[in-house]
mmCIF file of C-alpha atoms and ligand atoms in Angstrom:
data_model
loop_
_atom_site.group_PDB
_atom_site.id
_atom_site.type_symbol
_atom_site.label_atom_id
_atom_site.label_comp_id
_atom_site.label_asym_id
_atom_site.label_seq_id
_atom_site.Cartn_x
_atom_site.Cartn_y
_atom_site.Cartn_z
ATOM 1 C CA UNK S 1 -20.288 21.939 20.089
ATOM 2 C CA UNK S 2 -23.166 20.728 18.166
ATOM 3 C CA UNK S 3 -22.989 17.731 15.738
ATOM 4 C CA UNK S 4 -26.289 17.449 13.755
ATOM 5 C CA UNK S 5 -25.150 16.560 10.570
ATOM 6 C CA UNK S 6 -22.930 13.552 9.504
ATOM 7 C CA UNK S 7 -21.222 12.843 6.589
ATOM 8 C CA UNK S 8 -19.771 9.599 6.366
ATOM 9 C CA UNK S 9 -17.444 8.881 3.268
ATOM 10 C CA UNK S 10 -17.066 5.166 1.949
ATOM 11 C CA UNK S 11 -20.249 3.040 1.524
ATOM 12 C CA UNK S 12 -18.497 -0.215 2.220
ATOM 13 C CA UNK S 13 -18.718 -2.693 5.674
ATOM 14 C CA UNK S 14 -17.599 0.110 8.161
ATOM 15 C CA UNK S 15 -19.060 2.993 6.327
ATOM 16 C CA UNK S 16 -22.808 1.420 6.296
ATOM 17 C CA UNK S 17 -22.015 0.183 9.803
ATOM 18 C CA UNK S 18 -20.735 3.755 10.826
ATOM 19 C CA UNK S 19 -23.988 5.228 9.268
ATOM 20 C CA UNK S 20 -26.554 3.467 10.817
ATOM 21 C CA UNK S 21 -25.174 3.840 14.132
ATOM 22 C CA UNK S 22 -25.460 7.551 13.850
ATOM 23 C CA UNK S 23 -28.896 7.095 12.134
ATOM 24 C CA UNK S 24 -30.575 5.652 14.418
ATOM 25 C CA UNK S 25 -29.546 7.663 17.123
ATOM 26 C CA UNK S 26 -30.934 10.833 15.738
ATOM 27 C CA UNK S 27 -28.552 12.067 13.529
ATOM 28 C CA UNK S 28 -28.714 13.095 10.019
ATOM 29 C CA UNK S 29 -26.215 11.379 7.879
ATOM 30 C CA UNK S 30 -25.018 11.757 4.635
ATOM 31 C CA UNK S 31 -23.287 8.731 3.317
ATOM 32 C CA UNK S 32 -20.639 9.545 0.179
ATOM 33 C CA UNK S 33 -19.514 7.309 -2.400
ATOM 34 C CA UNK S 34 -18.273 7.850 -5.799
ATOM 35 C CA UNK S 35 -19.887 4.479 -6.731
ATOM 36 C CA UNK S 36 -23.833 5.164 -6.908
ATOM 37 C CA UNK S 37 -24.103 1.124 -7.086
ATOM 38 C CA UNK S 38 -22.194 0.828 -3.636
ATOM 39 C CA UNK S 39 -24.711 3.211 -1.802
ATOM 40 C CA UNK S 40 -27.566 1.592 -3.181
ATOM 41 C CA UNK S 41 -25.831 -1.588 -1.758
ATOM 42 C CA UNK S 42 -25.073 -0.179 1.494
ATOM 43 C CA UNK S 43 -28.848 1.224 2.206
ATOM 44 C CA UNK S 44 -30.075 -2.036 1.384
ATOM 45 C CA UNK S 45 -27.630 -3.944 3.930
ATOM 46 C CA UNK S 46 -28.510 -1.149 6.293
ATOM 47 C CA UNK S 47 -32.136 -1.765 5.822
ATOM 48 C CA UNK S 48 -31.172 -5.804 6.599
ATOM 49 C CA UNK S 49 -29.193 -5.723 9.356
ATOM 50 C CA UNK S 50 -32.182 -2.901 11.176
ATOM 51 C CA UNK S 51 -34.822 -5.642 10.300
ATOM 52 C CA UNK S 52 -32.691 -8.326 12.074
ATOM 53 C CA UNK S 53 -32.578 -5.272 15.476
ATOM 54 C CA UNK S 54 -35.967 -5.284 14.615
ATOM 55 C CA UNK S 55 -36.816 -9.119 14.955
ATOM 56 C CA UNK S 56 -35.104 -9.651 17.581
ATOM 57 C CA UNK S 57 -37.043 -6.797 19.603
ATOM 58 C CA UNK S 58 -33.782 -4.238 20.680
ATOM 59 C CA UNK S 59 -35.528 -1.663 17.835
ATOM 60 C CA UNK S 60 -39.211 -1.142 16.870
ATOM 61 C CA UNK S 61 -40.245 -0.953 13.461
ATOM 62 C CA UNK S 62 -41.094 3.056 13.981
ATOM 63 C CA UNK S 63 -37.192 3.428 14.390
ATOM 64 C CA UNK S 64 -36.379 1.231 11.602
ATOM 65 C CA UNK S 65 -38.805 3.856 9.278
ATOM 66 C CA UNK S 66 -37.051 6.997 11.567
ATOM 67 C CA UNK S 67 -33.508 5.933 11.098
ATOM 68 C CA UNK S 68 -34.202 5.209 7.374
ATOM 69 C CA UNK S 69 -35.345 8.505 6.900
ATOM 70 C CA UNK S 70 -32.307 10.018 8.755
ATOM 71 C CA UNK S 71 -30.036 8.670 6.123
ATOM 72 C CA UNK S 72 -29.140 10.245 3.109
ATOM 73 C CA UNK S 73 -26.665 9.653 0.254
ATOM 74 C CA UNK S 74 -24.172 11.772 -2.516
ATOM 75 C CA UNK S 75 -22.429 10.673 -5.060
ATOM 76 C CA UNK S 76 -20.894 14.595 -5.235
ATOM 77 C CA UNK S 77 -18.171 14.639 -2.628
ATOM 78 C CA UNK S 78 -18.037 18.596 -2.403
ATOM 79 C CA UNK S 79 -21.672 18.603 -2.065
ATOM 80 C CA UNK S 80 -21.859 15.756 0.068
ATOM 81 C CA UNK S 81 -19.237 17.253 3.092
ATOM 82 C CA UNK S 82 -20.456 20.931 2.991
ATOM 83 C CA UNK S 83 -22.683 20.988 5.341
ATOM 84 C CA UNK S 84 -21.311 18.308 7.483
ATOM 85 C CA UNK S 85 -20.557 19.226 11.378
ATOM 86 C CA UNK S 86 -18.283 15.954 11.271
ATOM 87 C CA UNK S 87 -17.007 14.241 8.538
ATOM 88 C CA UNK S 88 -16.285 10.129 9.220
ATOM 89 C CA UNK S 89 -13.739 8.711 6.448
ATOM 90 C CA UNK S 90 -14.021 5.437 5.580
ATOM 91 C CA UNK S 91 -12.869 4.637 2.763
ATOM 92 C CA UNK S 92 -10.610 2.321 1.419
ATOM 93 C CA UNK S 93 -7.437 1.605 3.884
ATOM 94 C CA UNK S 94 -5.196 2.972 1.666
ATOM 95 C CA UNK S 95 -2.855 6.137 2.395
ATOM 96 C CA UNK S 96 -2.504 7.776 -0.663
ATOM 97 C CA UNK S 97 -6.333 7.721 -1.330
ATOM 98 C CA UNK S 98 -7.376 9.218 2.837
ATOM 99 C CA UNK S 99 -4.557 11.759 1.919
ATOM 100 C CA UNK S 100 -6.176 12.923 -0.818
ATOM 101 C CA UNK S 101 -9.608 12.525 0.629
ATOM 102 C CA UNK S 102 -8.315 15.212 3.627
ATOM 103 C CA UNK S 103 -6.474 17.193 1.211
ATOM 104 C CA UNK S 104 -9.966 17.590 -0.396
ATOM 105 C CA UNK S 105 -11.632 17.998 2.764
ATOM 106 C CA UNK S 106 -9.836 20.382 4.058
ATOM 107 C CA UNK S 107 -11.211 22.805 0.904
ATOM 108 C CA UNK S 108 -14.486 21.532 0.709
ATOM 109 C CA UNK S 109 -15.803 20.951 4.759
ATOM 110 C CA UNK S 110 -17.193 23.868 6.808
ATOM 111 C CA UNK S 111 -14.048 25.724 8.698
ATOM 112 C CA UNK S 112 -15.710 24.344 12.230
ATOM 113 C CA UNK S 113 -16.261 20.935 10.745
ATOM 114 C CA UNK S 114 -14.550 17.756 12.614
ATOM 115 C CA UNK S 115 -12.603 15.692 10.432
ATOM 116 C CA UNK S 116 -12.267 12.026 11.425
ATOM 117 C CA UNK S 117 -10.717 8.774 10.088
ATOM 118 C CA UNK S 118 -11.700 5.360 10.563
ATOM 119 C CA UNK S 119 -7.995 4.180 9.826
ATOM 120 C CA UNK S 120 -7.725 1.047 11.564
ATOM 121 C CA UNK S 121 -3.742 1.712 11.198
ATOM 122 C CA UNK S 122 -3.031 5.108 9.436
ATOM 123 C CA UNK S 123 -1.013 7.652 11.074
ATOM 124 C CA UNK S 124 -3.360 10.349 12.684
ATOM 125 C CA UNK S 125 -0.513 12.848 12.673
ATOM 126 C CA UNK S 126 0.143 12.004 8.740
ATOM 127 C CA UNK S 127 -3.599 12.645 7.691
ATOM 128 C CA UNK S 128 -3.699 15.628 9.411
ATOM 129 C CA UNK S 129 -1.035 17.099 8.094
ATOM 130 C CA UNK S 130 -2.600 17.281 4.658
ATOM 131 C CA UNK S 131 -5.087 19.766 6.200
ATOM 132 C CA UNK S 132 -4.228 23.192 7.247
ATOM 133 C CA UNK S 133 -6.539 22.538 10.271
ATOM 134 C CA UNK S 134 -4.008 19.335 12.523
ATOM 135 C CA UNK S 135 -6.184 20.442 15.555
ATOM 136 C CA UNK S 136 -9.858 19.442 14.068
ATOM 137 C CA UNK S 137 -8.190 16.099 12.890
ATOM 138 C CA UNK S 138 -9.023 12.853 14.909
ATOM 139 C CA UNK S 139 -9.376 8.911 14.709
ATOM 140 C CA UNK S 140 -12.403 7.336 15.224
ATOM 141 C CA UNK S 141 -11.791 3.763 14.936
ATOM 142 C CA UNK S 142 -15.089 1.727 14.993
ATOM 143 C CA UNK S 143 -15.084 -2.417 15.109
ATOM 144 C CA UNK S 144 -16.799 -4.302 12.833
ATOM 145 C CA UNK S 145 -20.202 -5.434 13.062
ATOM 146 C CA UNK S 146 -20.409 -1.783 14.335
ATOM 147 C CA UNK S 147 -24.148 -1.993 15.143
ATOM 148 C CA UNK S 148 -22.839 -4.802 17.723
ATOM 149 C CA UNK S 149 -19.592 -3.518 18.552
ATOM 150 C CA UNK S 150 -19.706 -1.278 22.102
ATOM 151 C CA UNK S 151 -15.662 0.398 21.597
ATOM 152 C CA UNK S 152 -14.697 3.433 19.232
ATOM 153 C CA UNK S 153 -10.798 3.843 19.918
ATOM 154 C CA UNK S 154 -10.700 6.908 19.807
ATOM 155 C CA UNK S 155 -7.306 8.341 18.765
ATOM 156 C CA UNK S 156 -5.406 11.797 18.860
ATOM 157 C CA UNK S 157 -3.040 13.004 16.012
ATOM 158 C CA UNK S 158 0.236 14.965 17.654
ATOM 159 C CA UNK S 159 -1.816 18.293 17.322
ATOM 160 C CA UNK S 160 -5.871 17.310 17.979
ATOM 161 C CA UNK S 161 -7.088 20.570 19.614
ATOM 162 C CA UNK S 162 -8.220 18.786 23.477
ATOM 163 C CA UNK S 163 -11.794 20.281 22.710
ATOM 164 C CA UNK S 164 -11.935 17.911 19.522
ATOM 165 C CA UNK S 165 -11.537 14.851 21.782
ATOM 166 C CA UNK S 166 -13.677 16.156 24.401
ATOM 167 C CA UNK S 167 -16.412 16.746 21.533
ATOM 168 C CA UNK S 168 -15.666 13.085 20.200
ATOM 169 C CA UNK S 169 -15.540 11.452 23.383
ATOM 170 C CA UNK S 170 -19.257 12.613 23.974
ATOM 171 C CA UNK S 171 -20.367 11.977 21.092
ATOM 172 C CA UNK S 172 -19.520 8.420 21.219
ATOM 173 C CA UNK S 173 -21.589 7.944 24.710
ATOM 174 C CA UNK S 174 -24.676 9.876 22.483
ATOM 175 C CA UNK S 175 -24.177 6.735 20.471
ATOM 176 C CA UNK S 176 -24.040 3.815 23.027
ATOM 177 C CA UNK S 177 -20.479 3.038 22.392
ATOM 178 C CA UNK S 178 -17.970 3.010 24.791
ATOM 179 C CA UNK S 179 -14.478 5.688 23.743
ATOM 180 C CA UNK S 180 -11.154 4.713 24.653
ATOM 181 C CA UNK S 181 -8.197 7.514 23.650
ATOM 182 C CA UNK S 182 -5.174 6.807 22.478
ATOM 183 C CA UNK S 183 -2.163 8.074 21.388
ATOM 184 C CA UNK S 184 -1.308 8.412 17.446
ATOM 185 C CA UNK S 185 1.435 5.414 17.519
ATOM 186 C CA UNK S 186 1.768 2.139 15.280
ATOM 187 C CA UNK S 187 -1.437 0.191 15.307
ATOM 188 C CA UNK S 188 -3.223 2.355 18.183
ATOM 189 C CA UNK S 189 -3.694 0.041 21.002
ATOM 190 C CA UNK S 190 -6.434 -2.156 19.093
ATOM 191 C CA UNK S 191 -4.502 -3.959 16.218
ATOM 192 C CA UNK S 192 -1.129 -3.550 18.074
ATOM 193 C CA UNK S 193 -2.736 -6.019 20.196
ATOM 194 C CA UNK S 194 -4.992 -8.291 18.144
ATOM 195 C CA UNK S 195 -2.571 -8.467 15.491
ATOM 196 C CA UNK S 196 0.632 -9.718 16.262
ATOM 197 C CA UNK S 197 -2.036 -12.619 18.014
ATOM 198 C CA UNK S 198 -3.595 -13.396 14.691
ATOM 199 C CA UNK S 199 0.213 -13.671 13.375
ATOM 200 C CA UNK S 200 0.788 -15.983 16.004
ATOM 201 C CA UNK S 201 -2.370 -18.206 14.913
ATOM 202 C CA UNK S 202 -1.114 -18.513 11.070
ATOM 203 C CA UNK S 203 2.569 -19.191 12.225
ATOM 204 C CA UNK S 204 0.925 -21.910 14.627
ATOM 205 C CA UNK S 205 -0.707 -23.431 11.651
ATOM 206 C CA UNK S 206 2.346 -22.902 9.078
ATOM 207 C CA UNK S 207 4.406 -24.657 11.514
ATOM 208 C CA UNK S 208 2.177 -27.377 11.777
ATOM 209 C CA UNK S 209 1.811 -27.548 15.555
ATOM 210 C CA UNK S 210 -2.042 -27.492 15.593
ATOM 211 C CA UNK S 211 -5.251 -27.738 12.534
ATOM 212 C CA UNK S 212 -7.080 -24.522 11.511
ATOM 213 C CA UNK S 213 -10.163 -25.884 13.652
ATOM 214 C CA UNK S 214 -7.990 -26.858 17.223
ATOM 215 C CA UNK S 215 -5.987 -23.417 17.130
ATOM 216 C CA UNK S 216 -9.615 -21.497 16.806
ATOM 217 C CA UNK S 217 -11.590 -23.433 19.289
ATOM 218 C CA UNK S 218 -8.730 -23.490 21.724
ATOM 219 C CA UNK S 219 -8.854 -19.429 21.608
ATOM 220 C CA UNK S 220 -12.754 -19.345 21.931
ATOM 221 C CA UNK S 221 -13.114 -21.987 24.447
ATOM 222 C CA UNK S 222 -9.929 -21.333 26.718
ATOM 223 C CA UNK S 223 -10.144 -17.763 26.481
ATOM 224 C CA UNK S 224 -13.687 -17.325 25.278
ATOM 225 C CA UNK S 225 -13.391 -14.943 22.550
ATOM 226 C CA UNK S 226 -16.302 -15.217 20.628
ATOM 227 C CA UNK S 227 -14.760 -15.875 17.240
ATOM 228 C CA UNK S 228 -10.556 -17.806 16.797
ATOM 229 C CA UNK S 229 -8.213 -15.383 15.573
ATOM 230 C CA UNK S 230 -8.200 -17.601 11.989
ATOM 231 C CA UNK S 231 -11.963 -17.170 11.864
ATOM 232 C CA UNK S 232 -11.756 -13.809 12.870
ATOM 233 C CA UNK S 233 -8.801 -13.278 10.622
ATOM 234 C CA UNK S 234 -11.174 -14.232 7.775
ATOM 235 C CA UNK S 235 -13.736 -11.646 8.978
ATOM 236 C CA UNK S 236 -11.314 -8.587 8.989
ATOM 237 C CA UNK S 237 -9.636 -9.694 5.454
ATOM 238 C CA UNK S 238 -6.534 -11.277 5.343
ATOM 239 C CA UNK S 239 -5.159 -8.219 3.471
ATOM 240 C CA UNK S 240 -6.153 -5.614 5.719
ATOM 241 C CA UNK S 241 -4.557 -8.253 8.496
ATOM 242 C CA UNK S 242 -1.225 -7.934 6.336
ATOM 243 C CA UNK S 243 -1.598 -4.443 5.646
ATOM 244 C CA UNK S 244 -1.796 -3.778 9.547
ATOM 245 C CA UNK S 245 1.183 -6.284 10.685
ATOM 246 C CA UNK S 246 3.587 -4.075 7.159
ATOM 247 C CA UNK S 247 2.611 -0.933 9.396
ATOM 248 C CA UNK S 248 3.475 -2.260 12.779
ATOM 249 C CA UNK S 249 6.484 -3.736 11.387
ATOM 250 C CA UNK S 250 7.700 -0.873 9.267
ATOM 251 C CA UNK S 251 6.854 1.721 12.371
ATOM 252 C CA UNK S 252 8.769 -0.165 15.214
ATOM 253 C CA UNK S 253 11.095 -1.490 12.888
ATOM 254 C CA UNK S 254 10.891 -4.822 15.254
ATOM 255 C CA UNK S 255 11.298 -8.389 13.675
ATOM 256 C CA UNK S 256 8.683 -9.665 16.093
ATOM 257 C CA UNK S 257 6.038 -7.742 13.885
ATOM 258 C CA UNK S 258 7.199 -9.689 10.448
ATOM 259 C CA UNK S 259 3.828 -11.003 8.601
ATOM 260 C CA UNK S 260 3.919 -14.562 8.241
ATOM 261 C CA UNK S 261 4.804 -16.061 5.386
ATOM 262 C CA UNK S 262 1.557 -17.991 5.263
ATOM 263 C CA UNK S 263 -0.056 -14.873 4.935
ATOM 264 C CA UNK S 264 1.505 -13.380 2.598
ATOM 265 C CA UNK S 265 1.380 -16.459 -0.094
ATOM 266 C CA UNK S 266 -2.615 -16.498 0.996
ATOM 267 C CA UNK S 267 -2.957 -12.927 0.251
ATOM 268 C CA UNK S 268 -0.996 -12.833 -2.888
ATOM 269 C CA UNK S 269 -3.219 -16.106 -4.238
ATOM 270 C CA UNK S 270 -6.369 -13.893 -3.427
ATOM 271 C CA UNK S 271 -7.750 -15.937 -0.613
ATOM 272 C CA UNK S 272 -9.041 -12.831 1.454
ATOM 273 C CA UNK S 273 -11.135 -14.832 3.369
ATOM 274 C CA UNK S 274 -14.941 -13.889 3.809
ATOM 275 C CA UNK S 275 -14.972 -11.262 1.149
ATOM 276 C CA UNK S 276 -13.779 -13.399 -1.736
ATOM 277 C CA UNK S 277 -15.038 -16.930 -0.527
ATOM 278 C CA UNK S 278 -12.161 -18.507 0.728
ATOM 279 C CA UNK S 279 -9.348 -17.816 3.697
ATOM 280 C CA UNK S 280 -8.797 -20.193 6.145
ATOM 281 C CA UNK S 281 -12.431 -21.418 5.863
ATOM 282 C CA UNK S 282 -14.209 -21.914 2.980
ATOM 283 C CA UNK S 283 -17.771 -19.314 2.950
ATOM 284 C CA UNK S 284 -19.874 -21.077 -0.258
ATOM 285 C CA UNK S 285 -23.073 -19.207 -0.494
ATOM 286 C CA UNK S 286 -26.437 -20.185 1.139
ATOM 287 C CA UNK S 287 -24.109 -22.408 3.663
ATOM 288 C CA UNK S 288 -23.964 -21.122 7.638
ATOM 289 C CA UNK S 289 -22.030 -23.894 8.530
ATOM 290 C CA UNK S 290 -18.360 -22.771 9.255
ATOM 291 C CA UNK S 291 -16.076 -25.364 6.674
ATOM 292 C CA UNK S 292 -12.661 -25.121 6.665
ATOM 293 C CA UNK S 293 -10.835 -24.800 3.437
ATOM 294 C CA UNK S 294 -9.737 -27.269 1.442
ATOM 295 C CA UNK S 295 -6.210 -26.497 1.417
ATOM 296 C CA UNK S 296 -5.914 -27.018 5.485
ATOM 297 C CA UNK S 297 -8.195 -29.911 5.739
ATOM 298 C CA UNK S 298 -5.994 -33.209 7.096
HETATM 299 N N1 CAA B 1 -25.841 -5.353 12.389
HETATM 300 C C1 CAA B 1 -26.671 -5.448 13.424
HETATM 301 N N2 CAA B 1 -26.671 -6.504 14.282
HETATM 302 C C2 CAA B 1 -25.801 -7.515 14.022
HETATM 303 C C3 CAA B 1 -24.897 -7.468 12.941
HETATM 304 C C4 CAA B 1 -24.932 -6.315 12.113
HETATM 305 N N3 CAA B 1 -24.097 -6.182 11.078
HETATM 306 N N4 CAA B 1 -24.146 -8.602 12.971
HETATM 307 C C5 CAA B 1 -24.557 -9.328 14.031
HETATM 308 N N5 CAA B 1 -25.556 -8.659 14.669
HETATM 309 C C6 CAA B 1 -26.205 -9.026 15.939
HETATM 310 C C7 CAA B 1 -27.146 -10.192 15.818
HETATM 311 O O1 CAA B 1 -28.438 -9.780 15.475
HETATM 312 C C8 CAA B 1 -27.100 -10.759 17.228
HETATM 313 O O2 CAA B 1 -27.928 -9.992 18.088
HETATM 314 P P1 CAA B 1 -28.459 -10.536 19.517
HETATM 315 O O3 CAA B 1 -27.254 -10.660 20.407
HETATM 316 O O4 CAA B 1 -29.391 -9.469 19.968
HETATM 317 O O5 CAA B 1 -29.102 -11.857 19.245
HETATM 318 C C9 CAA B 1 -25.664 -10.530 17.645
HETATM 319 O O6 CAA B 1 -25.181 -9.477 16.820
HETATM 320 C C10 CAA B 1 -24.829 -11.759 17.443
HETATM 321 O O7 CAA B 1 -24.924 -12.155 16.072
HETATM 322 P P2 CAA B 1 -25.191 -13.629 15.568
HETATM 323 O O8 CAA B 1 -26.047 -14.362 16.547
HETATM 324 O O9 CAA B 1 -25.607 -13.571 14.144
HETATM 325 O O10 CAA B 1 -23.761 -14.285 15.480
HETATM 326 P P3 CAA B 1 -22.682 -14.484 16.594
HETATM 327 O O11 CAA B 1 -23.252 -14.706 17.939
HETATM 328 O O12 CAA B 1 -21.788 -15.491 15.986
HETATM 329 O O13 CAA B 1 -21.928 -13.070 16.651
HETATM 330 C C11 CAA B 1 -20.341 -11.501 15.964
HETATM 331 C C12 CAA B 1 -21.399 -12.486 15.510
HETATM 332 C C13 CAA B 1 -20.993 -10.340 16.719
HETATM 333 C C14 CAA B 1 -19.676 -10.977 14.699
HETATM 334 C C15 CAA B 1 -19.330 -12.253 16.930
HETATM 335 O O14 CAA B 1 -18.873 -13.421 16.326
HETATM 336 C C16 CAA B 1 -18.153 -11.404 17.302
HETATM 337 O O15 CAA B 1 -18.223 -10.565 18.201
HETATM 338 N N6 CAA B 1 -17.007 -11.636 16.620
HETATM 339 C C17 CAA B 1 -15.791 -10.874 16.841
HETATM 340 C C18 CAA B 1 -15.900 -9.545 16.169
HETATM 341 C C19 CAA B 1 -14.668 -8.728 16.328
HETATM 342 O O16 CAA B 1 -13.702 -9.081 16.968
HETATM 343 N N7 CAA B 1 -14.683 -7.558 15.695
HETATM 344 C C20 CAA B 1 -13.562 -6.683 15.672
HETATM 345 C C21 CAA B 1 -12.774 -6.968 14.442
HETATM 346 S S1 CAA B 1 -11.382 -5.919 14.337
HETATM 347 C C22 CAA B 1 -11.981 -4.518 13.652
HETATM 348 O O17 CAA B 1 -13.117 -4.370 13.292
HETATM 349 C C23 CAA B 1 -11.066 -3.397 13.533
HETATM 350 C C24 CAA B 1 -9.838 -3.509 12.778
HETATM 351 O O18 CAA B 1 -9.175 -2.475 12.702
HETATM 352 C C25 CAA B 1 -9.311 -4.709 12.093
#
């Protein structure tokens, strides 16, 4: 089956990330946001993050222009998923929102369309059933940077039609990403991994066994991931880090799942991390240097 045109809904990290991966490898994208302000945001960190491919020589200015050009974007959700071969949600983690959002796509998409989510913990099987069409529903769970970031975990509802995989699975190679499928279960294979490690991390440092900086640099230097699962912690958002471990928690109904009480107190006070300044570390603007926050300094 054919997938020319994209339509990716949700301007924020992973939808501008999700659109100029399929950009600039050929595709025609739509990106849809009800917030004209976040689009014009998105295009411009689009347009940043192709200069830095750019300057560092893995993409000539030519494709910059070309995958510029291949990207479009809509306010007008109905008008903005009609002619799409595959939608990509991502908006918002929340589940009464992507409900809605498939509830609406499901009127408004073409009958052959591909509807995807980039749920990083949403049941497949629960967003497909607001559609009349379970088959032609499917996760497509990209990582953040996803410019950088090779995997799409790929995951199947309880009804995805086999073809829809098939199709998704090769469309993922077309983009120089590398699919793993999964089965529609508590945290997919990704977070039901890398989460109940980060909860490990912020008990470590509740308990006072190790500093923010020791418990990160033993991670990246004993087991050289490239970021420590605080840092990294930061990067997701601490609330979409809580949000995850509630899921995992409430779907296996397993004690070892319970959020940390660190993290919930941090998330309640607003420290988000990155995306509102302070988490663990401290992000002031203009500084590179990694600083870690006040409240955990010794
Ligand atoms: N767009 C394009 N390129 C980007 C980019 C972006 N948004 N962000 C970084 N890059 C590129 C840089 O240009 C650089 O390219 P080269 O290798 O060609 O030089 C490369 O990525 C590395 O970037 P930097 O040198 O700026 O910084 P770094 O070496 O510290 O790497 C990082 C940054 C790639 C984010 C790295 O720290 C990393 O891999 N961190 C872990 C990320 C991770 O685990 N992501 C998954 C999070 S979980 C998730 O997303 C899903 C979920 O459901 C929660």
């Amino acid at each position: 089956m054919a997938l020319d045109n994209i339509t990716v809904i949700g301007a924020g990290t992973m939808g501008n990330g999700i659109a100029h991966v399929f950009a600039q490898n050929g595709f025609t994208v739509t990106l849809v946001d009800v917030n004209a302000g976040q689009l014009e945001k998105a295009l411009a960190i689009i347009s940043k993050n192709l200069d830095r491919q750019v300057s560092k020589g893995t993409l000539t200015e030519e494709q910059k222009i070309q995958t510029l050009s291949n990207l479009d974007t809509q306010t007008d959700f109905g008008i903005g998923v009609s002619n799409a071969d595959l939608i990509v949600e991502a908006a918002t983690e929340n589940i009464e929102l992507k409900l809605k959002i498939f509830k609406q796509l499901d009127e408004a998409a073409k009958v052959s369309a591909i509807l995807a989510s980039n749920t990083s913990s949403i049941s497949i099987t629960k967003i497909a059933a607001a559609t009349k069409r379970p088959g032609s529903v499917i996760g497509m769970h990209f990582m953040n940077p996803v410019p950088v970031m090779k995997l799409v975990e790929i995951i199947n509802g309880y009804g995805t039609d086999s073809s829809v995989t098939e199709t998704i699975v090769a469309l993922s190679k077309q983009l120089g990403k590398v699919p793993c499928i999964v089965n529609d279960y508590p945290g997919f294979i990704a977070n039901r991994i890398l989460m109940p490690m980060i909860n490990e991390a912020i008990y470590s440092l509740y308990e006072g066994i190790a500093e923010v900086e020791s418990i990160d640099t033993i991670m990246k230097l004993g087991m050289a991931h490239p970021m420590g699962p605080l840092q990294l912690a930061d990067f997701i958002g601490l609330d979409v880090c809580l949000s995850i471990l509630q899921v995992l928690h409430a779907g296996f109904g397993n004690p070892k799942y319970a959020p940390c009480p660190l993290l919930v107190n941090m998330v309640t006070a607003g420290k988000l991390g990155i995306k509102t300044g302070e988490g663990f570390y401290q992000y002031l603007p203009g500084s590179k240097e990694l600083q870690v926050s006040d409240r955990f300094k010794k």
